Amino acid sequence: MKVLVTDPIANAGIERLQEQGHDVQKAYDLTQEELLEVISDANALIVRSGTEVTREVFEAANDLIIVGRAGIGVDNIDIEAATDNGVIVANAPEGNVRAAAEHTVAMTFATARSIPQAHELLSDGEWAKGDFTGTEVNDKTLGIVGFGRVGQEVAKRLGNLGMDLLVYDPYISEERADQLGAELVDDLDTCLREADFLTIHTPLTDETENMIGGEELAQLEGGYVINCARGGIVDEEALAKAVDDGILKGAAVDVFAQEPVSRDNPLLWVEDIIVTPHLGASTEAAQENVATSTADQIVAAFNDEPVMNALNAPSVDESSFPKIEPYIDLADTAGKIAVQLFDDRVEFVEVEYNGDIADEDVDLVTASALKGVFEPLEWQVNAVNAPRVAEQRGIDVTESKSKQTGDFRSRVTVTVGNEEESVSVCGTQFAGDDPRIISVDGFRVDAIPHGHMLVARNEDSPGVIGFIGSVLGDADVNIAGMFNGRETIGGEALSVYNLDDPVSDEVLETINNDERIIDTKYISLNGKNTGSREQ
């Protein structure tokens, strides 16, 4: 596989990909036109913050499977376009958390004690001891905007230094804040009014862009702002003015709305604002961690394994994966069989979980079921964009769970249909790695879902199974296995035949010419339905 790296990452990540036999090509400082050219045959793309991965890039990359962001922020990646094109976007949120938190703490002390300003004067030969009176953090209130991984690590460190912790984050629970000794507030204004220091740890989104402007900064009067998250969250002109006018005592900024920052940026020219060139993740350990984490996720994507930090695809906790893994392919297969047995327009897909699996996070299994349903329809689909494809085509998707399971520990049932009719296929696992189809549209069977299958509905009368076997034998189609279910004696029966070879339309026609046959369907589990006939 070809992996294109357009922003520098640690060698450890590149070496890990090469050890797996992948071709890693480095191409830095590309223009957009050059990127569109080199991405055309890439299977993976690794970026940091320097590469803009636009819709145009995704549409030019027909073979692209995954974009790996070696870091946290993904505002330079069009995730909507990635999803539309079935490309996974994954970041490395854990690798530089500690480094970013430590930089935030360092910047807090630097601005509170005017360390860079004092250093500069002393280096110029001026002993300016009386010019600087710092602020202690002990017994001060730290306002934390955004209480994700980095925000929580900052809280641990500065909380241990005697600061009272106040958190504003609409997406965090009060219980989690309590666990870290923080008070959760309902609005940003309260956080600003009560804080002495404000640290920011949110991503840059439409919701957070310029979230903190002049009016908000005025509520922090006499305090300090530390932003090591993303540029653009704090209005830069408003921050420069607030510090220059003495509304705020100081600020420390590691990130800017435009990077590299231009010389006319107002933050560079205010004495009590400390600036660094986006150094939050710039430690040797952090760079190696994000590089290897990104590489591992690319390898997982290439191996059709869950990508743990996928942002636009169903992901699963590493500890939960072994419990759902056997059902991922089973759901895909059940979806393929169900849609190929269904003759009409698909208007809904239902995925039902029974038994032990109902306790698990099954988003990835449901996405796999949708992929199975849509593949035989020859739609360009994978587990990334299957939910989006369903939405775009107006197909209702429902998921249900129940602990009741009957004779099996776990079952997955995929139903496709519309207002007029539907088809259900139910599967389970025997001994963890032995998948079985245990019912088709209510008929109990015990079929091995593999390769070529023939599903026949017929009258439950003597000789039908032998007749079908003879027709297949005459056509030199070998039967690998046969499974039969029926409603009542003499009623309707359903048989599933595992075959070593595909079945031609002529063979299907011969079978269907018998008056005892209601209908037959040839099922290919390679993604294409090659034929069906109905009486």
Short mmCIF file of C-alpha atoms in Angstrom, two decimals:
data_model
loop_
_atom_site.label_atom_id
_atom_site.label_comp_id
_atom_site.label_asym_id
_atom_site.label_seq_id
_atom_site.Cartn_x
_atom_site.Cartn_y
_atom_site.Cartn_z
CA MET A 1 0.00 0.00 0.00
CA LYS A 2 1.15 3.55 -0.72
CA VAL A 3 1.26 5.93 2.24
CA LEU A 4 1.77 9.60 1.41
CA VAL A 5 3.20 11.82 4.18
CA THR A 6 2.83 15.54 3.45
CA ASP A 7 3.85 17.00 6.84
CA PRO A 8 6.93 15.88 8.80
CA ILE A 9 6.36 13.21 11.46
CA ALA A 10 8.75 11.28 13.70
CA ASN A 11 10.72 8.51 12.01
CA ALA A 12 9.24 5.95 14.40
CA GLY A 13 5.88 6.20 12.63
CA ILE A 14 7.40 5.87 9.17
CA GLU A 15 9.50 2.90 10.24
CA ARG A 16 6.45 1.16 11.68
CA LEU A 17 4.65 1.43 8.33
CA GLN A 18 7.71 0.25 6.42
CA GLU A 19 8.07 -2.75 8.74
CA GLN A 20 4.56 -3.77 7.66
CA GLY A 21 5.70 -3.70 4.03
CA HIS A 22 4.03 -0.43 3.00
CA ASP A 23 5.54 2.08 0.58
CA VAL A 24 5.98 5.38 2.44
CA GLN A 25 6.50 8.45 0.28
CA LYS A 26 7.33 11.83 1.84
CA ALA A 27 6.34 14.99 -0.03
CA TYR A 28 6.42 18.17 2.03
CA ASP A 29 5.43 21.76 1.18
CA LEU A 30 3.20 20.75 -1.72
CA THR A 31 0.99 23.23 -3.50
CA GLN A 32 -2.67 22.23 -3.75
CA GLU A 33 -2.17 21.33 -7.41
CA GLU A 34 0.82 19.14 -6.58
CA LEU A 35 -1.12 17.42 -3.80
CA LEU A 36 -3.97 16.61 -6.19
CA GLU A 37 -1.48 14.96 -8.50
CA VAL A 38 0.42 12.82 -5.98
CA ILE A 39 -2.69 11.77 -4.02
CA SER A 40 -4.29 10.07 -7.01
CA ASP A 41 -2.89 6.60 -6.28
CA ALA A 42 -2.30 6.90 -2.51
CA ASN A 43 -4.00 4.49 -0.11
CA ALA A 44 -3.31 6.57 2.99
CA LEU A 45 -2.41 10.17 3.74
CA ILE A 46 -0.64 11.38 6.88
CA VAL A 47 -0.82 15.09 7.72
CA ARG A 48 -0.33 17.45 10.59
CA SER A 49 -1.72 20.98 10.57
CA GLY A 50 0.13 22.16 7.47
CA THR A 51 -1.81 20.29 4.77
CA GLU A 52 -5.32 21.33 3.77
CA VAL A 53 -7.25 18.17 2.91
CA THR A 54 -10.21 19.54 0.97
CA ARG A 55 -13.14 17.97 -0.85
CA GLU A 56 -11.15 18.36 -4.04
CA VAL A 57 -8.39 16.23 -2.56
CA PHE A 58 -10.78 13.44 -1.58
CA GLU A 59 -12.41 13.43 -5.00
CA ALA A 60 -8.99 13.14 -6.65
CA ALA A 61 -7.98 10.17 -4.48
CA ASN A 62 -9.89 7.15 -5.76
CA ASP A 63 -7.79 4.65 -3.81
CA LEU A 64 -7.66 6.54 -0.52
CA ILE A 65 -8.71 4.51 2.54
CA ILE A 66 -7.67 6.68 5.47
CA VAL A 67 -6.32 10.11 6.38
CA GLY A 68 -4.29 10.06 9.57
CA ARG A 69 -3.83 13.30 11.51
CA ALA A 70 -0.66 13.07 13.58
CA GLY A 71 -2.11 15.12 16.41
CA ILE A 72 -5.50 16.19 17.74
CA GLY A 73 -6.94 19.04 15.66
CA VAL A 74 -8.62 18.21 12.36
CA ASP A 75 -9.91 21.63 11.28
CA ASN A 76 -7.67 21.34 8.20
CA ILE A 77 -9.53 18.21 7.03
CA ASP A 78 -12.97 18.27 5.36
CA ILE A 79 -14.52 15.41 7.32
CA GLU A 80 -17.86 15.72 5.52
CA ALA A 81 -16.12 15.23 2.19
CA ALA A 82 -14.14 12.31 3.61
CA THR A 83 -17.33 10.60 4.72
CA ASP A 84 -19.03 11.20 1.37
CA ASN A 85 -16.07 9.50 -0.31
CA GLY A 86 -15.85 6.63 2.18
CA VAL A 87 -12.49 7.68 3.62
CA ILE A 88 -11.71 7.24 7.31
CA VAL A 89 -10.36 10.26 9.16
CA ALA A 90 -8.48 9.43 12.35
CA ASN A 91 -6.45 11.54 14.72
CA ALA A 92 -4.01 10.77 17.53
CA PRO A 93 -5.61 12.40 20.57
CA GLU A 94 -3.60 10.65 23.24
CA GLY A 95 -0.07 11.06 21.92
CA ASN A 96 0.46 14.73 22.70
CA VAL A 97 -2.03 15.25 25.53
CA ARG A 98 0.63 15.37 28.22
CA ALA A 99 2.86 17.66 26.16
CA ALA A 100 0.01 20.09 25.45
CA ALA A 101 -1.04 20.12 29.10
CA GLU A 102 2.50 20.75 30.29
CA HIS A 103 2.93 23.60 27.81
CA THR A 104 -0.29 25.15 29.08
CA VAL A 105 1.01 24.98 32.65
CA ALA A 106 4.35 26.44 31.59
CA MET A 107 2.64 29.31 29.78
CA THR A 108 0.46 29.94 32.83
CA PHE A 109 3.49 30.43 35.04
CA ALA A 110 5.35 32.38 32.37
CA THR A 111 2.62 34.98 32.04
CA ALA A 112 1.82 35.08 35.76
CA ARG A 113 5.47 35.82 36.60
CA SER A 114 6.47 37.75 33.42
CA ILE A 115 9.37 35.36 32.91
CA PRO A 116 10.13 36.08 29.22
CA GLN A 117 9.94 39.85 29.73
CA ALA A 118 12.32 39.72 32.69
CA HIS A 119 14.69 37.47 30.79
CA GLU A 120 14.79 39.84 27.83
CA LEU A 121 15.64 42.88 29.98
CA LEU A 122 18.30 41.04 31.93
CA SER A 123 19.86 39.75 28.70
CA ASP A 124 20.09 43.37 27.59
CA GLY A 125 21.99 44.20 30.80
CA GLU A 126 19.13 45.76 32.76
CA TRP A 127 18.55 44.59 36.33
CA ALA A 128 14.80 45.30 36.41
CA LYS A 129 13.95 43.57 39.65
CA GLY A 130 11.49 46.24 40.71
CA ASP A 131 9.62 46.27 37.38
CA PHE A 132 7.90 42.92 37.83
CA THR A 133 5.45 41.84 40.50
CA GLY A 134 4.00 38.46 39.70
CA THR A 135 0.79 36.66 40.57
CA GLU A 136 0.76 33.41 42.53
CA VAL A 137 -1.56 30.66 41.30
CA ASN A 138 -2.22 29.32 44.79
CA ASP A 139 -5.80 30.03 45.94
CA LYS A 140 -6.68 31.50 42.53
CA THR A 141 -9.54 30.26 40.36
CA LEU A 142 -8.69 28.52 37.11
CA GLY A 143 -11.42 28.67 34.48
CA ILE A 144 -11.13 25.78 32.01
CA VAL A 145 -12.99 26.10 28.72
CA GLY A 146 -13.19 22.62 27.22
CA PHE A 147 -12.76 19.65 29.53
CA GLY A 148 -11.52 16.96 27.20
CA ARG A 149 -8.26 15.07 27.57
CA VAL A 150 -5.98 18.11 27.65
CA GLY A 151 -8.29 20.17 29.85
CA GLN A 152 -8.48 17.36 32.37
CA GLU A 153 -4.70 16.95 32.47
CA VAL A 154 -4.30 20.69 33.06
CA ALA A 155 -6.87 20.48 35.85
CA LYS A 156 -4.92 17.69 37.55
CA ARG A 157 -1.66 19.63 37.47
CA LEU A 158 -2.86 23.09 38.42
CA GLY A 159 -5.42 21.72 40.88
CA ASN A 160 -2.56 20.05 42.74
CA LEU A 161 -0.88 23.45 42.99
CA GLY A 162 -3.71 24.91 45.00
CA MET A 163 -5.99 26.36 42.32
CA ASP A 164 -9.80 26.18 42.49
CA LEU A 165 -11.13 24.62 39.29
CA LEU A 166 -14.12 25.93 37.34
CA VAL A 167 -15.15 24.17 34.12
CA TYR A 168 -17.28 25.22 31.18
CA ASP A 169 -18.00 22.40 28.75
CA PRO A 170 -21.55 21.63 27.52
CA TYR A 171 -20.51 18.08 26.64
CA ILE A 172 -19.02 16.92 29.94
CA SER A 173 -20.91 15.39 32.84
CA GLU A 174 -21.04 16.91 36.29
CA GLU A 175 -19.92 13.55 37.64
CA ARG A 176 -16.69 13.67 35.61
CA ALA A 177 -15.97 17.22 36.74
CA ASP A 178 -16.54 16.17 40.36
CA GLN A 179 -14.09 13.30 39.98
CA LEU A 180 -11.33 15.82 39.22
CA GLY A 181 -12.33 18.26 41.91
CA ALA A 182 -13.81 20.79 39.50
CA GLU A 183 -17.07 22.73 39.55
CA LEU A 184 -19.07 22.56 36.33
CA VAL A 185 -20.83 25.79 35.30
CA ASP A 186 -23.65 26.16 32.79
CA ASP A 187 -22.38 29.09 30.75
CA LEU A 188 -19.18 30.74 29.60
CA ASP A 189 -20.03 34.09 31.22
CA THR A 190 -20.04 32.54 34.70
CA CYS A 191 -16.68 30.90 34.03
CA LEU A 192 -15.20 34.23 32.87
CA ARG A 193 -16.58 36.30 35.75
CA GLU A 194 -15.28 33.99 38.46
CA ALA A 195 -11.89 33.02 36.97
CA ASP A 196 -8.51 34.59 37.63
CA PHE A 197 -6.83 32.52 34.93
CA LEU A 198 -8.56 31.12 31.83
CA THR A 199 -7.17 28.20 29.83
CA ILE A 200 -8.76 27.06 26.58
CA HIS A 201 -8.92 23.46 25.31
CA THR A 202 -11.69 23.25 22.70
CA PRO A 203 -11.39 22.36 19.02
CA LEU A 204 -11.94 25.07 16.42
CA THR A 205 -15.46 24.66 15.02
CA ASP A 206 -18.18 26.93 13.70
CA GLU A 207 -19.50 26.99 17.25
CA THR A 208 -16.20 27.95 18.90
CA GLU A 209 -14.74 30.32 16.30
CA ASN A 210 -14.31 33.77 17.91
CA MET A 211 -16.18 32.40 20.93
CA ILE A 212 -14.18 34.73 23.19
CA GLY A 213 -14.21 38.36 22.01
CA GLY A 214 -14.04 41.78 23.59
CA GLU A 215 -17.24 41.46 25.65
CA GLU A 216 -16.20 38.12 27.04
CA LEU A 217 -12.66 39.27 27.87
CA ALA A 218 -14.01 42.27 29.77
CA GLN A 219 -15.66 39.84 32.21
CA LEU A 220 -12.22 38.41 33.03
CA GLU A 221 -10.98 41.82 34.17
CA GLY A 222 -7.64 41.62 35.99
CA GLY A 223 -7.08 38.05 34.86
CA TYR A 224 -4.96 36.08 32.40
CA VAL A 225 -5.79 34.13 29.21
CA ILE A 226 -3.77 31.08 28.13
CA ASN A 227 -4.60 29.56 24.74
CA CYS A 228 -2.66 26.50 23.61
CA ALA A 229 -5.62 24.89 21.81
CA ARG A 230 -6.47 26.42 18.44
CA GLY A 231 -6.12 29.85 16.93
CA GLY A 232 -9.38 31.56 16.06
CA ILE A 233 -11.18 30.64 19.27
CA VAL A 234 -10.12 33.93 20.87
CA ASP A 235 -10.49 37.11 18.81
CA GLU A 236 -6.85 38.14 18.42
CA GLU A 237 -7.43 41.87 18.03
CA ALA A 238 -9.75 41.91 21.04
CA LEU A 239 -7.22 40.03 23.15
CA ALA A 240 -4.37 42.34 22.17
CA LYS A 241 -6.48 45.40 23.01
CA ALA A 242 -7.67 43.98 26.35
CA VAL A 243 -4.08 43.38 27.51
CA ASP A 244 -2.72 46.60 26.05
CA ASP A 245 -5.49 48.61 27.76
CA GLY A 246 -4.85 46.93 31.10
CA ILE A 247 -8.19 45.13 31.24
CA LEU A 248 -6.24 41.88 31.47
CA LYS A 249 -2.94 41.52 33.30
CA GLY A 250 -1.49 39.29 30.62
CA ALA A 251 -1.94 36.48 28.12
CA ALA A 252 0.01 33.57 26.71
CA VAL A 253 -0.73 32.34 23.18
CA ASP A 254 0.70 29.32 21.38
CA VAL A 255 -1.76 29.17 18.46
CA PHE A 256 -2.94 31.65 15.86
CA ALA A 257 -5.77 32.04 13.39
CA GLN A 258 -3.22 32.05 10.56
CA GLU A 259 -0.03 30.04 10.86
CA PRO A 260 2.79 30.82 10.36
CA VAL A 261 1.80 34.05 12.04
CA SER A 262 2.36 37.29 10.13
CA ARG A 263 4.49 40.08 11.55
CA ASP A 264 1.52 42.45 11.71
CA ASN A 265 -0.44 40.20 14.07
CA PRO A 266 -1.36 42.46 17.04
CA LEU A 267 -0.53 39.74 19.58
CA LEU A 268 3.18 40.07 18.73
CA TRP A 269 3.41 43.70 19.76
CA VAL A 270 1.88 43.83 23.23
CA GLU A 271 4.48 43.63 26.00
CA ASP A 272 2.42 41.53 28.41
CA ILE A 273 1.44 38.89 25.84
CA ILE A 274 3.76 35.89 25.60
CA VAL A 275 3.77 34.05 22.26
CA THR A 276 5.26 30.75 21.13
CA PRO A 277 5.10 29.21 17.63
CA HIS A 278 2.61 26.36 18.21
CA LEU A 279 4.91 24.36 20.49
CA GLY A 280 2.21 22.57 22.50
CA ALA A 281 2.99 19.16 21.02
CA SER A 282 6.68 19.81 20.39
CA THR A 283 8.34 17.29 22.65
CA GLU A 284 10.29 14.26 21.47
CA ALA A 285 7.95 11.89 23.30
CA ALA A 286 4.80 13.52 21.93
CA GLN A 287 6.05 13.53 18.34
CA GLU A 288 6.98 9.87 18.52
CA ASN A 289 3.69 8.94 20.19
CA VAL A 290 1.45 10.65 17.63
CA ALA A 291 3.50 9.26 14.74
CA THR A 292 3.32 5.66 15.93
CA SER A 293 -0.34 5.98 16.91
CA THR A 294 -1.20 7.31 13.45
CA ALA A 295 0.81 4.54 11.80
CA ASP A 296 -0.97 1.88 13.87
CA GLN A 297 -4.35 3.22 12.80
CA ILE A 298 -3.37 3.17 9.14
CA VAL A 299 -2.21 -0.43 9.47
CA ALA A 300 -5.55 -1.30 11.12
CA ALA A 301 -7.48 0.33 8.27
CA PHE A 302 -5.44 -1.57 5.69
CA ASN A 303 -6.19 -4.83 7.55
CA ASP A 304 -9.95 -4.09 7.75
CA GLU A 305 -9.70 -3.81 11.52
CA PRO A 306 -11.41 -1.12 13.64
CA VAL A 307 -9.62 2.23 13.67
CA MET A 308 -9.73 3.19 17.33
CA ASN A 309 -9.66 6.97 16.88
CA ALA A 310 -11.79 7.22 13.74
CA LEU A 311 -13.72 10.48 13.71
CA ASN A 312 -16.20 9.66 10.95
CA ALA A 313 -16.54 5.89 11.19
CA PRO A 314 -17.90 3.64 13.90
CA SER A 315 -15.13 2.81 16.31
CA VAL A 316 -14.97 0.55 19.32
CA ASP A 317 -13.04 0.41 22.55
CA GLU A 318 -10.08 -1.93 22.29
CA SER A 319 -11.31 -4.04 25.22
CA SER A 320 -14.76 -4.48 23.62
CA PHE A 321 -13.55 -5.43 20.17
CA PRO A 322 -13.01 -9.17 20.82
CA LYS A 323 -16.66 -9.49 21.90
CA ILE A 324 -18.12 -7.98 18.73
CA GLU A 325 -15.46 -9.00 16.21
CA PRO A 326 -17.13 -12.32 15.22
CA TYR A 327 -20.37 -10.49 14.44
CA ILE A 328 -18.91 -7.83 12.14
CA ASP A 329 -18.51 -10.15 9.14
CA LEU A 330 -21.64 -12.08 10.12
CA ALA A 331 -23.76 -8.92 9.96
CA ASP A 332 -22.20 -8.01 6.61
CA THR A 333 -23.06 -11.47 5.28
CA ALA A 334 -26.60 -11.42 6.65
CA GLY A 335 -27.13 -8.06 4.95
CA LYS A 336 -25.84 -9.39 1.64
CA ILE A 337 -28.12 -12.42 1.79
CA ALA A 338 -31.19 -10.45 2.85
CA VAL A 339 -30.97 -7.87 0.07
CA GLN A 340 -30.36 -10.50 -2.59
CA LEU A 341 -33.44 -12.39 -1.44
CA PHE A 342 -35.49 -9.19 -1.63
CA ASP A 343 -36.97 -8.36 -5.02
CA ASP A 344 -38.27 -4.85 -4.43
CA ARG A 345 -37.06 -1.37 -3.60
CA VAL A 346 -35.35 -1.19 -0.20
CA GLU A 347 -36.97 1.45 2.01
CA PHE A 348 -35.74 0.35 5.42
CA VAL A 349 -33.06 -1.73 7.11
CA GLU A 350 -33.48 -3.10 10.61
CA VAL A 351 -30.66 -4.64 12.64
CA GLU A 352 -31.72 -6.53 15.75
CA TYR A 353 -29.37 -7.77 18.47
CA ASN A 354 -30.36 -10.51 20.92
CA GLY A 355 -28.48 -12.00 23.83
CA ASP A 356 -25.04 -11.12 25.14
CA ILE A 357 -24.16 -8.92 22.19
CA ALA A 358 -27.00 -6.58 23.14
CA ASP A 359 -24.78 -5.36 26.01
CA GLU A 360 -22.04 -4.20 23.66
CA ASP A 361 -21.40 -1.10 21.56
CA VAL A 362 -22.56 -2.38 18.17
CA ASP A 363 -22.26 0.71 15.96
CA LEU A 364 -19.51 -0.96 13.97
CA VAL A 365 -21.61 -4.11 13.52
CA THR A 366 -24.61 -2.09 12.31
CA ALA A 367 -22.42 -0.20 9.83
CA SER A 368 -21.13 -3.55 8.57
CA ALA A 369 -24.70 -4.79 8.12
CA LEU A 370 -25.53 -1.70 6.05
CA LYS A 371 -22.42 -2.23 3.97
CA GLY A 372 -23.57 -5.79 3.30
CA VAL A 373 -27.02 -4.62 2.23
CA PHE A 374 -25.74 -1.94 -0.13
CA GLU A 375 -22.82 -3.78 -1.76
CA PRO A 376 -24.91 -6.16 -3.93
CA LEU A 377 -26.81 -3.10 -5.19
CA GLU A 378 -23.42 -2.03 -6.59
CA TRP A 379 -23.36 1.19 -4.61
CA GLN A 380 -19.91 2.53 -3.72
CA VAL A 381 -20.06 1.89 -0.01
CA ASN A 382 -18.03 0.88 3.02
CA ALA A 383 -18.47 1.03 6.79
CA VAL A 384 -17.49 4.71 6.76
CA ASN A 385 -20.14 6.02 4.41
CA ALA A 386 -22.85 3.34 4.71
CA PRO A 387 -24.93 5.37 7.21
CA ARG A 388 -24.52 8.45 4.99
CA VAL A 389 -25.56 6.48 1.89
CA ALA A 390 -28.69 5.28 3.71
CA GLU A 391 -29.54 8.85 4.68
CA GLN A 392 -28.96 10.21 1.18
CA ARG A 393 -31.16 7.55 -0.40
CA GLY A 394 -33.95 7.95 2.12
CA ILE A 395 -33.54 4.51 3.69
CA ASP A 396 -34.65 4.31 7.32
CA VAL A 397 -32.20 2.49 9.57
CA THR A 398 -33.24 1.18 12.97
CA GLU A 399 -31.34 -0.73 15.61
CA SER A 400 -32.89 -2.70 18.46
CA LYS A 401 -31.54 -4.78 21.33
CA SER A 402 -32.98 -7.46 23.58
CA LYS A 403 -31.46 -9.83 26.10
CA GLN A 404 -33.90 -12.55 25.05
CA THR A 405 -32.24 -14.91 22.60
CA GLY A 406 -33.84 -18.34 22.71
CA ASP A 407 -31.42 -21.17 21.98
CA PHE A 408 -28.35 -19.05 21.28
CA ARG A 409 -26.13 -16.80 23.38
CA SER A 410 -26.20 -14.06 20.75
CA ARG A 411 -28.00 -13.42 17.48
CA VAL A 412 -27.91 -10.72 14.83
CA THR A 413 -30.89 -10.30 12.50
CA VAL A 414 -30.84 -8.08 9.42
CA THR A 415 -34.19 -7.21 7.82
CA VAL A 416 -34.64 -5.30 4.57
CA GLY A 417 -38.00 -4.26 3.21
CA ASN A 418 -40.59 -1.66 2.38
CA GLU A 419 -44.26 -1.08 3.21
CA GLU A 420 -45.32 -4.12 1.19
CA GLU A 421 -42.86 -6.86 2.15
CA SER A 422 -39.59 -7.67 3.86
CA VAL A 423 -36.94 -10.37 4.22
CA SER A 424 -35.07 -11.24 7.43
CA VAL A 425 -31.84 -13.18 7.81
CA CYS A 426 -30.61 -14.19 11.26
CA GLY A 427 -27.12 -15.37 12.15
CA THR A 428 -25.08 -16.48 15.14
CA GLN A 429 -21.64 -17.74 16.05
CA PHE A 430 -20.83 -21.26 17.17
CA ALA A 431 -17.71 -21.51 19.35
CA GLY A 432 -16.74 -17.94 18.53
CA ASP A 433 -15.43 -18.48 14.99
CA ASP A 434 -18.05 -20.66 13.27
CA PRO A 435 -20.67 -18.36 11.69
CA ARG A 436 -24.07 -19.77 10.84
CA ILE A 437 -27.27 -18.52 9.26
CA ILE A 438 -29.93 -19.93 11.56
CA SER A 439 -33.08 -18.57 9.96
CA VAL A 440 -34.19 -17.08 6.66
CA ASP A 441 -37.51 -15.23 6.71
CA GLY A 442 -38.68 -17.29 9.67
CA PHE A 443 -37.56 -20.68 8.33
CA ARG A 444 -35.15 -22.41 10.68
CA VAL A 445 -31.98 -23.49 8.88
CA ASP A 446 -28.35 -24.16 9.77
CA ALA A 447 -26.43 -22.79 6.82
CA ILE A 448 -22.76 -21.92 6.50
CA PRO A 449 -22.54 -18.45 4.94
CA HIS A 450 -19.85 -18.93 2.34
CA GLY A 451 -19.23 -18.39 -1.35
CA HIS A 452 -22.13 -19.45 -3.58
CA MET A 453 -25.58 -20.24 -2.20
CA LEU A 454 -28.91 -21.27 -3.67
CA VAL A 455 -32.04 -20.54 -1.67
CA ALA A 456 -35.14 -22.41 -2.81
CA ARG A 457 -38.76 -22.10 -1.64
CA ASN A 458 -40.82 -25.10 -2.57
CA GLU A 459 -43.74 -27.28 -1.60
CA ASP A 460 -42.84 -29.69 1.18
CA SER A 461 -43.29 -32.85 -0.86
CA PRO A 462 -41.16 -35.96 -1.54
CA GLY A 463 -38.49 -35.73 -4.20
CA VAL A 464 -38.04 -31.96 -4.41
CA ILE A 465 -34.62 -31.88 -2.79
CA GLY A 466 -33.50 -34.81 -4.95
CA PHE A 467 -34.77 -33.02 -8.06
CA ILE A 468 -32.81 -29.87 -7.27
CA GLY A 469 -29.71 -31.93 -6.52
CA SER A 470 -30.01 -33.74 -9.84
CA VAL A 471 -30.34 -30.52 -11.83
CA LEU A 472 -27.28 -29.07 -10.12
CA GLY A 473 -25.36 -32.29 -10.64
CA ASP A 474 -26.20 -32.39 -14.35
CA ALA A 475 -24.83 -28.83 -14.59
CA ASP A 476 -21.61 -29.96 -12.86
CA VAL A 477 -22.35 -27.74 -9.83
CA ASN A 478 -21.18 -29.47 -6.67
CA ILE A 479 -23.24 -29.18 -3.45
CA ALA A 480 -20.99 -28.53 -0.45
CA GLY A 481 -23.85 -28.55 2.06
CA MET A 482 -27.65 -28.47 2.25
CA PHE A 483 -29.97 -27.18 4.99
CA ASN A 484 -33.75 -27.51 4.99
CA GLY A 485 -36.52 -25.88 7.03
CA ARG A 486 -40.32 -26.03 6.71
CA GLU A 487 -43.45 -24.42 8.13
CA THR A 488 -45.56 -27.57 8.53
CA ILE A 489 -45.63 -31.03 7.03
CA GLY A 490 -46.85 -30.63 3.47
CA GLY A 491 -46.67 -26.82 3.66
CA GLU A 492 -43.97 -24.53 2.36
CA ALA A 493 -40.29 -25.41 2.80
CA LEU A 494 -37.09 -23.46 2.35
CA SER A 495 -33.72 -24.99 1.52
CA VAL A 496 -30.28 -23.43 1.47
CA TYR A 497 -27.57 -25.05 -0.66
CA ASN A 498 -23.89 -24.22 -0.29
CA LEU A 499 -22.29 -24.61 -3.69
CA ASP A 500 -18.74 -24.77 -5.01
CA ASP A 501 -19.66 -23.01 -8.23
CA PRO A 502 -21.99 -20.26 -9.48
CA VAL A 503 -25.39 -21.14 -10.94
CA SER A 504 -26.32 -20.07 -14.46
CA ASP A 505 -29.68 -18.60 -15.47
CA GLU A 506 -30.34 -21.74 -17.50
CA VAL A 507 -29.97 -23.95 -14.42
CA LEU A 508 -32.27 -21.68 -12.43
CA GLU A 509 -34.85 -21.80 -15.21
CA THR A 510 -34.75 -25.61 -15.27
CA ILE A 511 -35.38 -25.76 -11.53
CA ASN A 512 -38.17 -23.19 -11.65
CA ASN A 513 -40.00 -25.03 -14.42
CA ASP A 514 -40.95 -27.67 -11.87
CA GLU A 515 -44.42 -26.88 -10.48
CA ARG A 516 -43.33 -27.75 -6.95
CA ILE A 517 -40.84 -24.86 -6.90
CA ILE A 518 -42.18 -21.51 -5.63
CA ASP A 519 -39.02 -19.49 -6.30
CA THR A 520 -35.24 -19.77 -6.23
CA LYS A 521 -32.54 -17.22 -5.60
CA TYR A 522 -28.87 -17.57 -6.34
CA ILE A 523 -26.82 -15.71 -3.73
CA SER A 524 -23.24 -14.63 -4.23
CA LEU A 525 -21.38 -13.55 -1.12
CA ASN A 526 -18.79 -11.88 -3.31
CA GLY A 527 -21.08 -8.86 -3.56
CA LYS A 528 -23.01 -9.46 -6.79
CA ASN A 529 -26.35 -11.16 -7.37
CA THR A 530 -26.03 -13.17 -10.56
CA GLY A 531 -29.58 -14.29 -11.01
CA SER A 532 -33.03 -15.10 -9.68
CA ARG A 533 -36.26 -16.53 -11.00
CA GLU A 534 -39.75 -16.49 -9.51
CA GLN A 535 -42.81 -18.53 -10.49
#
